[in-house]
């Protein structure tokens, strides 16, 4: 039986219990992602979901939270310099990394310390 992988639907990151306000401030406020209403059965578990472009991030609270310091989503961006400035102004330092062929990229972290990678293709 044949199958194919079509696209990425979402990535799940963890947050501490009660961390939804900090998550909203970053994902809705800084990144300007739209919050997605969770189905009631899942909303009862806490957390929050956000969508922009072709991806979603689902943030789920866990009791023994530790931020993802190495594992991360890689997000394609148009306007990487503007995003870098937005992140810095909002208090989220950026680290530029030139070692991804064909792309400019930087790393930053959300309000809970989860690592995020943002990439912009280099146009010839």
PDB file of C-alpha atoms in Angstrom:
ATOM      1  CA  UNK A   1       0.000   0.000   0.000  1.00  0.00           C
ATOM      2  CA  UNK A   2       1.487   3.352  -1.053  1.00  0.00           C
ATOM      3  CA  UNK A   3       1.416   6.523   1.012  1.00  0.00           C
ATOM      4  CA  UNK A   4       2.941   9.968   0.901  1.00  0.00           C
ATOM      5  CA  UNK A   5       3.731  12.658   3.410  1.00  0.00           C
ATOM      6  CA  UNK A   6       1.945  15.844   2.338  1.00  0.00           C
ATOM      7  CA  UNK A   7       2.875  18.570   4.782  1.00  0.00           C
ATOM      8  CA  UNK A   8       3.471  19.451   8.409  1.00  0.00           C
ATOM      9  CA  UNK A   9       0.253  20.052  10.353  1.00  0.00           C
ATOM     10  CA  UNK A  10       1.672  21.098  13.718  1.00  0.00           C
ATOM     11  CA  UNK A  11       4.519  20.854  16.144  1.00  0.00           C
ATOM     12  CA  UNK A  12       3.892  20.381  19.856  1.00  0.00           C
ATOM     13  CA  UNK A  13       5.945  22.226  22.436  1.00  0.00           C
ATOM     14  CA  UNK A  14       5.623  22.028  26.195  1.00  0.00           C
ATOM     15  CA  UNK A  15       4.888  24.784  28.680  1.00  0.00           C
ATOM     16  CA  UNK A  16       4.592  24.821  32.461  1.00  0.00           C
ATOM     17  CA  UNK A  17       1.130  24.491  34.025  1.00  0.00           C
ATOM     18  CA  UNK A  18      -0.573  27.887  33.903  1.00  0.00           C
ATOM     19  CA  UNK A  19       1.841  29.111  31.214  1.00  0.00           C
ATOM     20  CA  UNK A  20      -0.820  29.990  28.648  1.00  0.00           C
ATOM     21  CA  UNK A  21      -0.631  33.776  29.190  1.00  0.00           C
ATOM     22  CA  UNK A  22       3.126  33.802  28.531  1.00  0.00           C
ATOM     23  CA  UNK A  23       2.580  31.613  25.461  1.00  0.00           C
ATOM     24  CA  UNK A  24      -0.147  33.952  24.147  1.00  0.00           C
ATOM     25  CA  UNK A  25       2.079  36.996  24.697  1.00  0.00           C
ATOM     26  CA  UNK A  26       4.780  35.412  22.537  1.00  0.00           C
ATOM     27  CA  UNK A  27       2.911  33.505  19.825  1.00  0.00           C
ATOM     28  CA  UNK A  28      -0.008  35.933  19.387  1.00  0.00           C
ATOM     29  CA  UNK A  29       1.745  39.088  20.519  1.00  0.00           C
ATOM     30  CA  UNK A  30       5.287  38.850  19.185  1.00  0.00           C
ATOM     31  CA  UNK A  31       4.865  36.412  16.276  1.00  0.00           C
ATOM     32  CA  UNK A  32       1.310  37.602  15.447  1.00  0.00           C
ATOM     33  CA  UNK A  33      -0.002  34.064  15.045  1.00  0.00           C
ATOM     34  CA  UNK A  34      -3.763  33.525  15.260  1.00  0.00           C
ATOM     35  CA  UNK A  35      -4.959  31.524  18.240  1.00  0.00           C
ATOM     36  CA  UNK A  36      -6.900  28.406  17.227  1.00  0.00           C
ATOM     37  CA  UNK A  37      -9.888  27.406  19.348  1.00  0.00           C
ATOM     38  CA  UNK A  38      -9.189  23.966  20.775  1.00  0.00           C
ATOM     39  CA  UNK A  39     -11.906  21.314  20.695  1.00  0.00           C
ATOM     40  CA  UNK A  40     -13.641  21.230  24.122  1.00  0.00           C
ATOM     41  CA  UNK A  41     -12.312  17.784  25.059  1.00  0.00           C
ATOM     42  CA  UNK A  42      -8.742  19.007  24.453  1.00  0.00           C
ATOM     43  CA  UNK A  43      -9.292  22.505  25.886  1.00  0.00           C
ATOM     44  CA  UNK A  44     -10.061  20.860  29.231  1.00  0.00           C
ATOM     45  CA  UNK A  45      -6.406  19.735  29.352  1.00  0.00           C
ATOM     46  CA  UNK A  46      -5.118  23.312  29.188  1.00  0.00           C
ATOM     47  CA  UNK A  47      -2.631  24.710  26.742  1.00  0.00           C
ATOM     48  CA  UNK A  48      -3.235  26.699  23.590  1.00  0.00           C
ATOM     49  CA  UNK A  49      -2.799  26.422  19.827  1.00  0.00           C
ATOM     50  CA  UNK A  50      -1.631  28.997  17.263  1.00  0.00           C
ATOM     51  CA  UNK A  51      -1.547  29.106  13.455  1.00  0.00           C
ATOM     52  CA  UNK A  52       0.231  31.220  10.843  1.00  0.00           C
ATOM     53  CA  UNK A  53       1.198  30.512   7.267  1.00  0.00           C
ATOM     54  CA  UNK A  54       1.342  26.775   6.793  1.00  0.00           C
ATOM     55  CA  UNK A  55       2.037  25.640  10.331  1.00  0.00           C
ATOM     56  CA  UNK A  56       0.524  25.363  13.792  1.00  0.00           C
ATOM     57  CA  UNK A  57       2.148  25.165  17.182  1.00  0.00           C
ATOM     58  CA  UNK A  58       0.322  23.306  19.953  1.00  0.00           C
ATOM     59  CA  UNK A  59       1.475  24.206  23.458  1.00  0.00           C
ATOM     60  CA  UNK A  60       0.713  21.681  26.177  1.00  0.00           C
ATOM     61  CA  UNK A  61       1.270  22.081  29.912  1.00  0.00           C
ATOM     62  CA  UNK A  62       3.219  19.401  31.772  1.00  0.00           C
ATOM     63  CA  UNK A  63       4.012  19.288  35.513  1.00  0.00           C
ATOM     64  CA  UNK A  64       7.761  18.730  35.198  1.00  0.00           C
ATOM     65  CA  UNK A  65       8.293  21.277  32.417  1.00  0.00           C
ATOM     66  CA  UNK A  66      11.762  21.839  31.009  1.00  0.00           C
ATOM     67  CA  UNK A  67      12.197  23.960  27.874  1.00  0.00           C
ATOM     68  CA  UNK A  68      13.303  22.322  24.639  1.00  0.00           C
ATOM     69  CA  UNK A  69      16.834  23.705  24.445  1.00  0.00           C
ATOM     70  CA  UNK A  70      17.965  21.735  21.385  1.00  0.00           C
ATOM     71  CA  UNK A  71      14.897  20.217  19.698  1.00  0.00           C
ATOM     72  CA  UNK A  72      12.977  22.885  17.801  1.00  0.00           C
ATOM     73  CA  UNK A  73      10.701  23.664  14.872  1.00  0.00           C
ATOM     74  CA  UNK A  74      12.329  25.269  11.835  1.00  0.00           C
ATOM     75  CA  UNK A  75      10.015  27.962  10.486  1.00  0.00           C
ATOM     76  CA  UNK A  76      10.317  29.513   7.025  1.00  0.00           C
ATOM     77  CA  UNK A  77      10.024  33.300   7.205  1.00  0.00           C
ATOM     78  CA  UNK A  78       9.766  36.139   4.726  1.00  0.00           C
ATOM     79  CA  UNK A  79      11.343  39.240   6.299  1.00  0.00           C
ATOM     80  CA  UNK A  80      13.875  37.658   8.638  1.00  0.00           C
ATOM     81  CA  UNK A  81      15.519  40.974   9.541  1.00  0.00           C
ATOM     82  CA  UNK A  82      12.166  42.467  10.563  1.00  0.00           C
ATOM     83  CA  UNK A  83      11.416  39.372  12.651  1.00  0.00           C
ATOM     84  CA  UNK A  84      14.846  39.611  14.314  1.00  0.00           C
ATOM     85  CA  UNK A  85      14.167  43.228  15.262  1.00  0.00           C
ATOM     86  CA  UNK A  86      10.680  42.356  16.538  1.00  0.00           C
ATOM     87  CA  UNK A  87      12.064  39.546  18.686  1.00  0.00           C
ATOM     88  CA  UNK A  88      14.855  41.715  20.116  1.00  0.00           C
ATOM     89  CA  UNK A  89      12.515  44.619  20.921  1.00  0.00           C
ATOM     90  CA  UNK A  90      10.190  42.175  22.700  1.00  0.00           C
ATOM     91  CA  UNK A  91      13.081  40.905  24.847  1.00  0.00           C
ATOM     92  CA  UNK A  92      13.777  37.652  22.969  1.00  0.00           C
ATOM     93  CA  UNK A  93      17.462  37.680  21.965  1.00  0.00           C
ATOM     94  CA  UNK A  94      18.385  36.241  18.586  1.00  0.00           C
ATOM     95  CA  UNK A  95      21.449  34.218  17.651  1.00  0.00           C
ATOM     96  CA  UNK A  96      22.367  34.315  13.975  1.00  0.00           C
ATOM     97  CA  UNK A  97      23.766  31.119  12.465  1.00  0.00           C
ATOM     98  CA  UNK A  98      25.213  31.238   8.933  1.00  0.00           C
ATOM     99  CA  UNK A  99      25.679  27.467   8.616  1.00  0.00           C
ATOM    100  CA  UNK A 100      22.581  26.405   6.673  1.00  0.00           C
ATOM    101  CA  UNK A 101      23.240  26.406   2.909  1.00  0.00           C
ATOM    102  CA  UNK A 102      20.870  28.494   0.835  1.00  0.00           C
ATOM    103  CA  UNK A 103      19.259  30.183   3.833  1.00  0.00           C
ATOM    104  CA  UNK A 104      19.778  32.935   6.360  1.00  0.00           C
ATOM    105  CA  UNK A 105      18.756  31.759   9.800  1.00  0.00           C
ATOM    106  CA  UNK A 106      18.518  32.681  13.427  1.00  0.00           C
ATOM    107  CA  UNK A 107      17.535  31.080  16.674  1.00  0.00           C
ATOM    108  CA  UNK A 108      15.473  32.573  19.458  1.00  0.00           C
ATOM    109  CA  UNK A 109      13.270  31.252  22.258  1.00  0.00           C
ATOM    110  CA  UNK A 110       9.661  31.663  23.253  1.00  0.00           C
ATOM    111  CA  UNK A 111       8.639  33.058  26.642  1.00  0.00           C
ATOM    112  CA  UNK A 112       9.208  29.663  28.274  1.00  0.00           C
ATOM    113  CA  UNK A 113      12.664  29.105  26.775  1.00  0.00           C
ATOM    114  CA  UNK A 114      11.688  26.693  23.968  1.00  0.00           C
ATOM    115  CA  UNK A 115      14.137  27.011  21.088  1.00  0.00           C
ATOM    116  CA  UNK A 116      12.810  28.214  17.726  1.00  0.00           C
ATOM    117  CA  UNK A 117      14.665  28.347  14.404  1.00  0.00           C
ATOM    118  CA  UNK A 118      13.636  30.854  11.720  1.00  0.00           C
ATOM    119  CA  UNK A 119      14.953  30.536   8.165  1.00  0.00           C
ATOM    120  CA  UNK A 120      14.689  32.681   5.057  1.00  0.00           C
ATOM    121  CA  UNK A 121      15.791  31.306   1.681  1.00  0.00           C
ATOM    122  CA  UNK A 122      18.537  33.315  -0.003  1.00  0.00           C
ATOM    123  CA  UNK A 123      17.157  34.547  -3.299  1.00  0.00           C
ATOM    124  CA  UNK A 124      19.615  34.748  -6.208  1.00  0.00           C
TER     125      UNK A 124
END
